[in-house]
Short mmCIF file of C-alpha atoms in Angstrom, two decimals:
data_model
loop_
_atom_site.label_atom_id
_atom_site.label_comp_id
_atom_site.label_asym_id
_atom_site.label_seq_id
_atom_site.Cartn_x
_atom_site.Cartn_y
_atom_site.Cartn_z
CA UNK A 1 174.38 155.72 117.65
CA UNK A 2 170.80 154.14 118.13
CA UNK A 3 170.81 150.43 118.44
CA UNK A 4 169.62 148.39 115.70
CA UNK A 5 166.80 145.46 116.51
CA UNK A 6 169.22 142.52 115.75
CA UNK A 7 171.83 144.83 118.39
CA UNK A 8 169.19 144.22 121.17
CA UNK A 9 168.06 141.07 120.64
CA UNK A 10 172.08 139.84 120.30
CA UNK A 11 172.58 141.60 123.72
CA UNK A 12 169.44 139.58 125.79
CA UNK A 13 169.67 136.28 123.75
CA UNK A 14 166.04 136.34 122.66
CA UNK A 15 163.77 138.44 120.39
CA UNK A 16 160.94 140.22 122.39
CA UNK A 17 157.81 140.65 120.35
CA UNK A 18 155.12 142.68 121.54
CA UNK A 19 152.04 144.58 120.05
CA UNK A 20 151.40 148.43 121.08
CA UNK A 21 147.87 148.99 120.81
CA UNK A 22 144.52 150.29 122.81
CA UNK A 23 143.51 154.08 124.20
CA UNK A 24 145.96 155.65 127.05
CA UNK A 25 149.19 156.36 124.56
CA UNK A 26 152.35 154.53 123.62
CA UNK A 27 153.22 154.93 127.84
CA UNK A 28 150.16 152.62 128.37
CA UNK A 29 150.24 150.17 125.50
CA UNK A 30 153.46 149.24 126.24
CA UNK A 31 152.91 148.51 130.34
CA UNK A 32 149.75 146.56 129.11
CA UNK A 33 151.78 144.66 126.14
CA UNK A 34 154.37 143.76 129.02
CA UNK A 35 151.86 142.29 131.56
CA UNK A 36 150.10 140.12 129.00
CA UNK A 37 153.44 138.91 128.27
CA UNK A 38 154.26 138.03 131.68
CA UNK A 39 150.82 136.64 132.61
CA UNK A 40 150.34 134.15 130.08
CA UNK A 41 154.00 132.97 130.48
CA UNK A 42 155.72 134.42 127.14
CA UNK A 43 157.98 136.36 129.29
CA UNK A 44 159.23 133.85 132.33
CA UNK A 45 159.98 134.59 135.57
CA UNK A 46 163.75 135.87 136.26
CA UNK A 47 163.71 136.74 131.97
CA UNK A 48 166.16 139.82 131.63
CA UNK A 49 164.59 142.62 129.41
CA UNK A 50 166.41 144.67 126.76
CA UNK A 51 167.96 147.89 128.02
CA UNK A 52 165.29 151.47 127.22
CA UNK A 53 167.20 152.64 124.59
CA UNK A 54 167.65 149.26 122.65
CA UNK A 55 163.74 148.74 123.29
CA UNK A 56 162.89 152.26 122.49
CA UNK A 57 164.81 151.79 119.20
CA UNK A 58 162.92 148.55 118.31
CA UNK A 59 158.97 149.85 118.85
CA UNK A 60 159.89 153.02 117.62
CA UNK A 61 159.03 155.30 120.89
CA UNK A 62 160.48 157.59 122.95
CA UNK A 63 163.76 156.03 125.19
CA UNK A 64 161.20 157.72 128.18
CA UNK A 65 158.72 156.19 127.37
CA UNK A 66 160.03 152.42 127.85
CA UNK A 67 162.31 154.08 131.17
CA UNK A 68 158.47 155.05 132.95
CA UNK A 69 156.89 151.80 131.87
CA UNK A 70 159.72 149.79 133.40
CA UNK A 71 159.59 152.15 136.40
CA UNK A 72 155.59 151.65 137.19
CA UNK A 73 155.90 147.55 136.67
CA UNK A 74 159.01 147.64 138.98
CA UNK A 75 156.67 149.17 141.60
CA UNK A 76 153.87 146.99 140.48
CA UNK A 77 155.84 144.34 141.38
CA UNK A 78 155.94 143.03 137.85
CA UNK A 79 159.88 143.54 137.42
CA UNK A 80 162.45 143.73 139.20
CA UNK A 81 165.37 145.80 138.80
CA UNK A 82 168.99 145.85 140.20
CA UNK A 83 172.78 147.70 139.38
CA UNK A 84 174.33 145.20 137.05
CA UNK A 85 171.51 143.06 136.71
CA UNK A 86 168.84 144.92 134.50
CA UNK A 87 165.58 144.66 134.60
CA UNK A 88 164.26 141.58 134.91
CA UNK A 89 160.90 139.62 134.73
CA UNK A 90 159.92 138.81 138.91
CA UNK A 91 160.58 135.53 140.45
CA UNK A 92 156.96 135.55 141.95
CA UNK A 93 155.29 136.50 139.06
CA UNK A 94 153.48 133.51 137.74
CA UNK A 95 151.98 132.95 134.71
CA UNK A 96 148.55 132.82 134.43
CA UNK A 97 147.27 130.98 131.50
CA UNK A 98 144.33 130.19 130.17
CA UNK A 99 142.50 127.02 130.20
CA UNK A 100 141.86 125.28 127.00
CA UNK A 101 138.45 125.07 126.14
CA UNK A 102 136.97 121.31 126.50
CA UNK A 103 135.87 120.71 123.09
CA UNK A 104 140.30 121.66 122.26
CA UNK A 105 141.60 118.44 124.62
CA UNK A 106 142.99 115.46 123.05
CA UNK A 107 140.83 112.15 123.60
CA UNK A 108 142.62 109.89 125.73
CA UNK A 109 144.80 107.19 123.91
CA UNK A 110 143.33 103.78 124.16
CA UNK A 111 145.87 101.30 125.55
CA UNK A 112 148.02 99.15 123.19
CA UNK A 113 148.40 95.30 123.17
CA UNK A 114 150.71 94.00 125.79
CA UNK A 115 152.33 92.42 122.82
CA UNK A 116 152.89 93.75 119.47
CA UNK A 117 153.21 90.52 117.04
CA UNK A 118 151.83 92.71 113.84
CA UNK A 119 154.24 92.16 110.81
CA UNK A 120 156.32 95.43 109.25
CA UNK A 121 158.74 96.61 112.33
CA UNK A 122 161.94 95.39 113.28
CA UNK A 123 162.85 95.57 117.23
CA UNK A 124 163.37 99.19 117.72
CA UNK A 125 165.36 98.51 120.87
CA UNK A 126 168.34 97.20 119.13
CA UNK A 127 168.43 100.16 116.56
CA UNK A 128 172.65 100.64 116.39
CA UNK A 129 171.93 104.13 118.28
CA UNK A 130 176.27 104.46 119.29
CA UNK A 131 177.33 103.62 115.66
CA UNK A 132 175.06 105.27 114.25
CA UNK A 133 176.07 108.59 116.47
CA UNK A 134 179.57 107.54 115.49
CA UNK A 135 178.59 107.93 111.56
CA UNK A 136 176.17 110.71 112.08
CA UNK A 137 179.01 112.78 113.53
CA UNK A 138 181.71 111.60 111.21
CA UNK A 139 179.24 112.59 108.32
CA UNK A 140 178.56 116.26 109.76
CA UNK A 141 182.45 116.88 110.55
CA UNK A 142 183.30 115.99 106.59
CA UNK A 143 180.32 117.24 105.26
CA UNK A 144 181.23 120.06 102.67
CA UNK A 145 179.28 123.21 102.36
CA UNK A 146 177.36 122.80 99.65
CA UNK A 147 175.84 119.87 101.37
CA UNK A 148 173.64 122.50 103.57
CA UNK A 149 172.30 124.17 100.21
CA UNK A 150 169.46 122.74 98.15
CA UNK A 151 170.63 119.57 97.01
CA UNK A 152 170.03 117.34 94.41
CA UNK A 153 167.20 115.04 93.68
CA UNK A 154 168.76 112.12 92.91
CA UNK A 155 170.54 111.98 96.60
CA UNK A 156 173.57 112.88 97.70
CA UNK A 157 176.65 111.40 95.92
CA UNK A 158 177.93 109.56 98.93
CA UNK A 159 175.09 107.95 99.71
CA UNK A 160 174.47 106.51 96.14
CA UNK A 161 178.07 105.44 95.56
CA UNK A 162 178.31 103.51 98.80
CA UNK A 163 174.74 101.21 97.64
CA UNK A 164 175.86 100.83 94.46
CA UNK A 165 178.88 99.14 96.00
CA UNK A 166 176.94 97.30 98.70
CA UNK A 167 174.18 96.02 96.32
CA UNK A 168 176.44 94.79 93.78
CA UNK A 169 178.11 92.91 96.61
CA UNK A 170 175.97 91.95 98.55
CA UNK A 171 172.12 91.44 96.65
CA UNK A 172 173.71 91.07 93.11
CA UNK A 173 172.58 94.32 91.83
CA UNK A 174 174.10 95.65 88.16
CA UNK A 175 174.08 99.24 88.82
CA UNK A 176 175.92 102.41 88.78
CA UNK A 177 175.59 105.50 91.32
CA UNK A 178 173.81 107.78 87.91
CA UNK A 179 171.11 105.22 87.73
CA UNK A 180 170.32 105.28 91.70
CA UNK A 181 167.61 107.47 92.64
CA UNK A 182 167.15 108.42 96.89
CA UNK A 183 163.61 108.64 98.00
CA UNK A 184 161.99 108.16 101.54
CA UNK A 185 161.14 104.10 101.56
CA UNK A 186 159.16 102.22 98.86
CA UNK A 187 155.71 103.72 99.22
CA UNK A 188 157.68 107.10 98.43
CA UNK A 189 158.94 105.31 95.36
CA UNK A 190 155.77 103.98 94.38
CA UNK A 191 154.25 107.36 94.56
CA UNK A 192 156.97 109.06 92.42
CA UNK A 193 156.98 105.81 89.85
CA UNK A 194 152.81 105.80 89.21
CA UNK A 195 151.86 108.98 90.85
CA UNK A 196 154.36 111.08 88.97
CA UNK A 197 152.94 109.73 85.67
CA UNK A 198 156.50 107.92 85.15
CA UNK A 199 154.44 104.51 85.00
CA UNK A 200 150.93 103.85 84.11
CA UNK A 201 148.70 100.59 85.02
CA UNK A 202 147.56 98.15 84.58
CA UNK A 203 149.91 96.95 86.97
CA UNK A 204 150.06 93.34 87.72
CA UNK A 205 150.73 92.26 91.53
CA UNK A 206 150.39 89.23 93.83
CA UNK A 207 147.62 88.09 95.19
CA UNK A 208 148.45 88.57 98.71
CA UNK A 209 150.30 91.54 99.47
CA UNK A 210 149.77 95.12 101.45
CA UNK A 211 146.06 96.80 101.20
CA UNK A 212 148.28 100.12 101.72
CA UNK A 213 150.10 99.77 98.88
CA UNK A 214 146.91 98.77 96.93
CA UNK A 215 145.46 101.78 98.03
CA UNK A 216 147.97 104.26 97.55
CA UNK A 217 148.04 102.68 94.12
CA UNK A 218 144.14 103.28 93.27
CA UNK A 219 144.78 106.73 94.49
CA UNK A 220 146.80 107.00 91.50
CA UNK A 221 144.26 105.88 89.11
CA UNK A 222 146.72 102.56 88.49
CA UNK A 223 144.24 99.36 88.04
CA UNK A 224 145.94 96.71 89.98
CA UNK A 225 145.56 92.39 88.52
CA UNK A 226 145.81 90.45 90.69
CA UNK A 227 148.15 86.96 89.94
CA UNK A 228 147.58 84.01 91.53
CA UNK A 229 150.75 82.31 94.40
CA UNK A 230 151.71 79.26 94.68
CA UNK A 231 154.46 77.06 96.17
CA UNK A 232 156.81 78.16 93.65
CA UNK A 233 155.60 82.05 93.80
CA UNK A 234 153.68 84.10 91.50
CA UNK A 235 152.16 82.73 88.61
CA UNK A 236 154.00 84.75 86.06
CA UNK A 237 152.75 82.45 83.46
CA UNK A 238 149.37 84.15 84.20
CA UNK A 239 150.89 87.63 82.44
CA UNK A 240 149.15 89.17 79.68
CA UNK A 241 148.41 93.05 78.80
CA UNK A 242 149.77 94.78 81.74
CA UNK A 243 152.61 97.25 81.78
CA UNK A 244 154.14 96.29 84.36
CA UNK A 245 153.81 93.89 87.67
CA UNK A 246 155.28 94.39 91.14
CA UNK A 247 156.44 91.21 92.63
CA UNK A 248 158.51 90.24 95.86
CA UNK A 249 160.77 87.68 94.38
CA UNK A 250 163.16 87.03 97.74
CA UNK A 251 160.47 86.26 100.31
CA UNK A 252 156.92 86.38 99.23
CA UNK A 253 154.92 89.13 101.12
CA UNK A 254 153.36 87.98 103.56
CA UNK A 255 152.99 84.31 102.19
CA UNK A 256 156.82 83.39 102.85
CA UNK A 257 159.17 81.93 100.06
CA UNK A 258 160.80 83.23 97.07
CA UNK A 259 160.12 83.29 93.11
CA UNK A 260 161.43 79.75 91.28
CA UNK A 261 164.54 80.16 89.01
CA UNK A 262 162.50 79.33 86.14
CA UNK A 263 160.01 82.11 86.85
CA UNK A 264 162.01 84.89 87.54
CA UNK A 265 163.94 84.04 84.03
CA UNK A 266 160.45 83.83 82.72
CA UNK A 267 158.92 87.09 83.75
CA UNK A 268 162.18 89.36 82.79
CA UNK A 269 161.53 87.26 79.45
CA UNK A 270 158.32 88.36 79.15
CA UNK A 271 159.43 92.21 80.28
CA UNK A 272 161.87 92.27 76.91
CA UNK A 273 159.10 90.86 74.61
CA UNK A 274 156.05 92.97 76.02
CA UNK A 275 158.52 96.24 76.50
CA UNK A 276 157.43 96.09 79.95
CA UNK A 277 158.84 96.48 83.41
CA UNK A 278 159.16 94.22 86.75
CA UNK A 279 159.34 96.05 89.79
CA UNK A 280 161.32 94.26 92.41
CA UNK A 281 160.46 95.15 96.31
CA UNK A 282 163.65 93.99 98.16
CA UNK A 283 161.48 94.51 101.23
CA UNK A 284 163.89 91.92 103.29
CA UNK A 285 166.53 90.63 100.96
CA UNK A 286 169.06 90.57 103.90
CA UNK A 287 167.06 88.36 105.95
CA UNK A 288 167.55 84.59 105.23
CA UNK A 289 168.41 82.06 106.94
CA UNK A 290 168.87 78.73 106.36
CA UNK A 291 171.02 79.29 103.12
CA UNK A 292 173.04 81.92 101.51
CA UNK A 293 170.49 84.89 100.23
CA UNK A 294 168.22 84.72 97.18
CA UNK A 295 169.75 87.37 95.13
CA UNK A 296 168.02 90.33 93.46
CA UNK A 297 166.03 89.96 90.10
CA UNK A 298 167.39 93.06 88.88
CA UNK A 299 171.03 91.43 87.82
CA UNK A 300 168.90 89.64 85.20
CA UNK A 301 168.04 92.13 83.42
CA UNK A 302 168.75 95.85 84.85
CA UNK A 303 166.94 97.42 81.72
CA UNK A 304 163.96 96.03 82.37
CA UNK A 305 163.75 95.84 85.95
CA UNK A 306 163.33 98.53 88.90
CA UNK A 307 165.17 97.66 92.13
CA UNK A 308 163.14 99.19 95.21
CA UNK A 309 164.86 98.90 98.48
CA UNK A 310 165.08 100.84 101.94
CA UNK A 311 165.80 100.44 105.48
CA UNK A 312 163.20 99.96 107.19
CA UNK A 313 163.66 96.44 108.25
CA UNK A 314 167.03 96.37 108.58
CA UNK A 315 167.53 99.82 110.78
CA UNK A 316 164.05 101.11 111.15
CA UNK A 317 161.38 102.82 109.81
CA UNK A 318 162.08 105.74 111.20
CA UNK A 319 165.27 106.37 109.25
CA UNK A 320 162.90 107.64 106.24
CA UNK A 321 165.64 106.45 103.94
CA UNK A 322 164.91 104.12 100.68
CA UNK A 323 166.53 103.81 97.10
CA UNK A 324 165.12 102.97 93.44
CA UNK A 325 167.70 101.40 91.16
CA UNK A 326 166.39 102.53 87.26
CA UNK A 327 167.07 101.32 84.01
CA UNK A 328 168.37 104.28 82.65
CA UNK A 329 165.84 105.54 80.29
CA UNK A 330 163.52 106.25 83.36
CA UNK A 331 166.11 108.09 85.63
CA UNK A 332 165.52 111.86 84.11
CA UNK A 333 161.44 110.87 83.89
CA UNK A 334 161.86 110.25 87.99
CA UNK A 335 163.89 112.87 88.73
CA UNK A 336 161.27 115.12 87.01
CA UNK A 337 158.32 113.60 88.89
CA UNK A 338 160.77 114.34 92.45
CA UNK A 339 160.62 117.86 91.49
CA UNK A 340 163.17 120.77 92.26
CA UNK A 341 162.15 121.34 95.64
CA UNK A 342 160.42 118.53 96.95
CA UNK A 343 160.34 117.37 100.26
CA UNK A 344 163.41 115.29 100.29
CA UNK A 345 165.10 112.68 102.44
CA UNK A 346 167.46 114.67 105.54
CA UNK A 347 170.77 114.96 103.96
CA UNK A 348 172.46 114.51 107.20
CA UNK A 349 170.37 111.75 107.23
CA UNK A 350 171.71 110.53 103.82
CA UNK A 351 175.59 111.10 104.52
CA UNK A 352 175.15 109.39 107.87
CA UNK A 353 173.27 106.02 105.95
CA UNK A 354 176.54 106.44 103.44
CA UNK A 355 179.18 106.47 106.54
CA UNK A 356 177.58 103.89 107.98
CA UNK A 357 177.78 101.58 104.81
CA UNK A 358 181.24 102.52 103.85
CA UNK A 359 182.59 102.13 107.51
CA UNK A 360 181.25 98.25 107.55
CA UNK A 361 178.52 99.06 110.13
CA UNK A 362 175.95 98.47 108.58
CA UNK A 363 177.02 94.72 107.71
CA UNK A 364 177.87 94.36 111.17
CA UNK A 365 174.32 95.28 112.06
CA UNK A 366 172.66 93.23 109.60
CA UNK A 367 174.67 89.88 110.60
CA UNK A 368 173.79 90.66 114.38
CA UNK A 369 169.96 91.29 113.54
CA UNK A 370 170.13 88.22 111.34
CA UNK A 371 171.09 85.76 113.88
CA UNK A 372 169.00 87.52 116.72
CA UNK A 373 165.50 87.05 114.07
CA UNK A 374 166.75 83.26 113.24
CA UNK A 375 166.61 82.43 117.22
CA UNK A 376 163.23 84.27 117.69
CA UNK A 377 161.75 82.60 114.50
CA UNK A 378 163.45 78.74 116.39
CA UNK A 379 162.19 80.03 119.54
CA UNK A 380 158.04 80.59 117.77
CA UNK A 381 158.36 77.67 115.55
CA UNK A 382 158.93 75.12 118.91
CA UNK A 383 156.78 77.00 120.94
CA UNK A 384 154.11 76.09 118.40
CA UNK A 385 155.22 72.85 118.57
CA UNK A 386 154.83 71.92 122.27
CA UNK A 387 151.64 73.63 122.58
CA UNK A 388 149.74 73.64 119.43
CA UNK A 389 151.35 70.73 117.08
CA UNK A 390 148.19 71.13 114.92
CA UNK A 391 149.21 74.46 113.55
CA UNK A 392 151.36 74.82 110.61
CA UNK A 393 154.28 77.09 110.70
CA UNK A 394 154.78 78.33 106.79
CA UNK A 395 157.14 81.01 105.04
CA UNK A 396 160.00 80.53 108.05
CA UNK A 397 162.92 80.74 105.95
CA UNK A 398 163.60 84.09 105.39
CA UNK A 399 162.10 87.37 106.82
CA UNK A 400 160.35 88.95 109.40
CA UNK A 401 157.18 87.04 110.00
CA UNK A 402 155.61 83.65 109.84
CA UNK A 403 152.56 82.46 108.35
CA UNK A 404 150.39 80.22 110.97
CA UNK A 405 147.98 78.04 108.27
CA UNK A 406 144.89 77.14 110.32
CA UNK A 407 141.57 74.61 110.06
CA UNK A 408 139.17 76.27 107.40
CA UNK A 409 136.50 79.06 109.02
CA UNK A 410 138.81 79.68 111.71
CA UNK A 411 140.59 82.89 111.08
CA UNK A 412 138.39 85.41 112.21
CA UNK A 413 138.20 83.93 115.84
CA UNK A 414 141.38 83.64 116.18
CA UNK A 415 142.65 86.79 115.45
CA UNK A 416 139.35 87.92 118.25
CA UNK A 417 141.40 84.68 120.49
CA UNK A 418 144.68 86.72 120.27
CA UNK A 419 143.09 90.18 120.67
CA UNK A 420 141.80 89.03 124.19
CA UNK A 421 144.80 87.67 125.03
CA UNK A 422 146.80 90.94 124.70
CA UNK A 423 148.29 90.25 121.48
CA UNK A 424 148.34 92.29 117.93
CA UNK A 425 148.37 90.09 114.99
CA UNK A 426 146.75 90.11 111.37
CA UNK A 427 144.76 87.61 109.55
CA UNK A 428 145.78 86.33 106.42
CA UNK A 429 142.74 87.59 104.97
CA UNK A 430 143.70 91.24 105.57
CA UNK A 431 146.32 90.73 102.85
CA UNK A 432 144.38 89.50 99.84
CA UNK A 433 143.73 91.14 96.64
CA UNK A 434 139.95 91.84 96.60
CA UNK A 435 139.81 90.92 92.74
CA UNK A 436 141.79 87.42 93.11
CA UNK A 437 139.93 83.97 92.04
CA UNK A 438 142.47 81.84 94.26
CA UNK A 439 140.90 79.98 96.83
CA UNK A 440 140.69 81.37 100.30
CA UNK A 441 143.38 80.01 103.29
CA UNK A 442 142.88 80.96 106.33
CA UNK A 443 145.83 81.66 108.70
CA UNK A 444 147.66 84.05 110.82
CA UNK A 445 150.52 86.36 110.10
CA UNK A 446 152.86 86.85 112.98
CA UNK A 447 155.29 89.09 113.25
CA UNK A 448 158.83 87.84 115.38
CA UNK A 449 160.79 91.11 115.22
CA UNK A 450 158.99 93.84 116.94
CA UNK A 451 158.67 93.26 120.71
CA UNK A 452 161.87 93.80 122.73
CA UNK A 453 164.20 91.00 123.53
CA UNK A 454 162.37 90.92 127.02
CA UNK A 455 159.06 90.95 126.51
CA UNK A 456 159.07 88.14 123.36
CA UNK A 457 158.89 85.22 125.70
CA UNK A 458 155.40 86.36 127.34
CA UNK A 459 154.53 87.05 123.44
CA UNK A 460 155.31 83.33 122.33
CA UNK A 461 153.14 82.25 125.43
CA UNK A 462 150.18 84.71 124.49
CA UNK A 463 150.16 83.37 121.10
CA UNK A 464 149.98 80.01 122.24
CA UNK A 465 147.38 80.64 124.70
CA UNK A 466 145.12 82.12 121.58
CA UNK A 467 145.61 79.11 119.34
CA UNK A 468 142.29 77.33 118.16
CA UNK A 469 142.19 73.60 119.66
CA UNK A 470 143.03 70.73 117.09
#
């Protein structure tokens, strides 16, 4: 019986692909296939080749024909071939690739900062790496078949029934699993919401916040208003035509403090009366420190406002894992915009996120990150202290960054200060709303949670080496 391909290729552990072709007969082609193979390094040395007749079978030639092509690179010196072993690619015979062309090399990578004090990344060095194997591996023992097929858009059950639980408890959310959508983190969300046509502008936002999302916004074809901060947050007061507005109403981003009482009643007020919607970016509810957590805007009013959350502050951005919490009128219009096949979020990734919720881990991780952030914020704020008094250390009480207020005119050359003394940062000025009439404050946005445990305390004395002088 003659072998089938999927036979041979069971037998040697690999599929061998090669290409019969040029003058000299099938004989020829296939000695010249095999020493291309071998010389540029598709076939390694000590590689054991399929039997003749399971070859033969596969290129469709005589079982001869691959028995006399073996035999002349076994004499070539090409192969090698012993009773009991096969024939096998030869020890000595290296391969000999080509060199890629100049113009084909990658540039060389500039060297990074010494210290990394930008604002957006928790310290990857104490990602949970053994629980998280523990819940990865508990989620693909139990996971049930159907969890390798397709899918569904919204997210996997699991997952969605253990947030629903842990943002009721622990950020106040009014929600169910059915209204919780899965998507990859809140730029993800943002293009589903606007560039799905689910939401159109204008679209209200604060005056300070990320040019990305700006961007990604525009991109869209959303016109973004800009509303004015101030000590008490956004100046909701300031609404008037818009659809919608996207706020940050637990810690200001990247100014620092959260929405008053009185505001966030008065913008989920003026939601009801205008039909509108407030989008809520729980960017780092978790995070607070010197009292118990601002809760989430959405228990106000879950009709009228759009919970946006993820992990990556908490665990990392690299877990591409986020969640939108919908009033329920907009959860079909969402799903519809995510699409039947669209590039979803890993569902092993999704089970493992649920596991790790449900087994307590993930509050274990959160209370741990929170106390290690509170010491690195004390340890910034009287580092400042001793060696530049003059600076002003704002937005402290919650979060992942601080806001350094400095003299008028003096932003630009400090962020160029910092820069030569090895450290990343941002200027204030990077995060303003080119349409906003607020006045301009110059300052520094630093960023306590990225560099490693060991390296923060030659950070801290960078940074105080780059401060302007009184």
């Amino acid at each position: 019986m003659t072998d089938s391909w999927v036979d041979s290729a069971e037998r040697i552990g690999s599929d061998l692909h090669l290409v019969l072709s040029g003058p000299g007969g099938r004989r020829a082609a296939l000695i010249r296939a095999l020493r291309d193979a071998v010389r540029d390094g598709r076939l390694a040395p000590g590689t054991r080749l399929p039997p003749y007749r399971s070859l033969a079978a596969d290129l469709g030639v005589a079982r001869r024909t691959v028995a006399d092509a073996y035999a002349e690179l076994v004499a070539e010196g090409w192969l090698t071939a012993r009773q009991g072993s096969g024939t096998r690619v030869a020890e000595r015979a290296e391969p000999l690739r080509p060199a890629a062309p100049a113009s084909r090399k990658a540039p060389p990578r500039a060297p990074g900062p010494r210290h990394d004090l930008r604002q957006g990344s928790p310290d990857g060095s104490a990602f949970p790496r053994t629980a998280w194997l523990a819940s990865y591996r508990r989620a693909l023992q139990h996971a049930p078949g159907e969890a390798f097929g397709p899918g569904d858009p919204a997210g996997r059950a699991e997952l969605r029934e253990a947030l629903a639980e842990y943002l009721a408890r622990a950020r106040g959310v009014r929600t169910e699993p059915g209204r919780i959508v899965i998507c990859s983190g809140f730029a993800h969300a943002l293009r589903l919401l606007f560039g799905g046509g689910v939401l159109r502008g204008p679209l209200a936002v604060e005056a300070y916040g990320l040019g990305f999302h700006r961007g990604l916004l525009a991109a869209a074809g959303v016109r973004t208003v800009p509303l004015p901060l101030d000590e008490d947050g956004a100046r909701v007061d300031r609404l008037g035509r818009e659809r919608a507005v996207l706020l940050t109403p637990a810690h200001q981003f990247p100014t620092g403090g959260p929405l008053h009482p009185a505001r966030r009643a008065a913008v989920t007020d003026w939601a009801r009366a205008r039909g509108g919607l407030v989008l809520e970016d729980d960017y780092d509810g978790e995070f607070r420190y010197d009292r118990k957590p601002v809760g989430a805007l959405q228990g106000l009013d879950p009709e009228r406002v759009i919970h946006l959350g993820s992990v990556s502050k908490s665990l990392s951005p690299a877990v591409r894992l986020g969640w939108m919490v919908l009033p329920e009128g907009l959860v079909d219009a969402v799903l519809a915009a995510k699409g039947e096949r669209e590039a979803w979020a890993s569902v092993l990734d999704q089970l493992s996120l649920a596991d790790f919720i449900a087994s307590g881990r993930y509050d274990r991780h959160v209370r741990r990150m929170r106390q290690r952030y509170r010491r690195r914020r004390d340890r910034l704020v009287a580092a400042l202290a001793g060696h530049a008094p003059h600076v002003e250390v704002t937005g402290v009480a919650a979060g992942l960054h601080a806001v350094l207020r400095l003299p008028p005119g003096s932003e630009a050359s400090a962020v160029e200060a910092a820069a030569r003394h090895g450290v990343a940062l941002d200027g204030l000025a990077a995060f303003r709303h080119p349409g906003t009439d607020m006045p301009v404050t110059d300052g520094l946005v630093v960023g306590y949670a990225a560099p490693p445990e060991h390296a923060y305390g030659g950070a801290l004395e960078a940074l105080c080496g780059a401060m302007p002088p009184p």
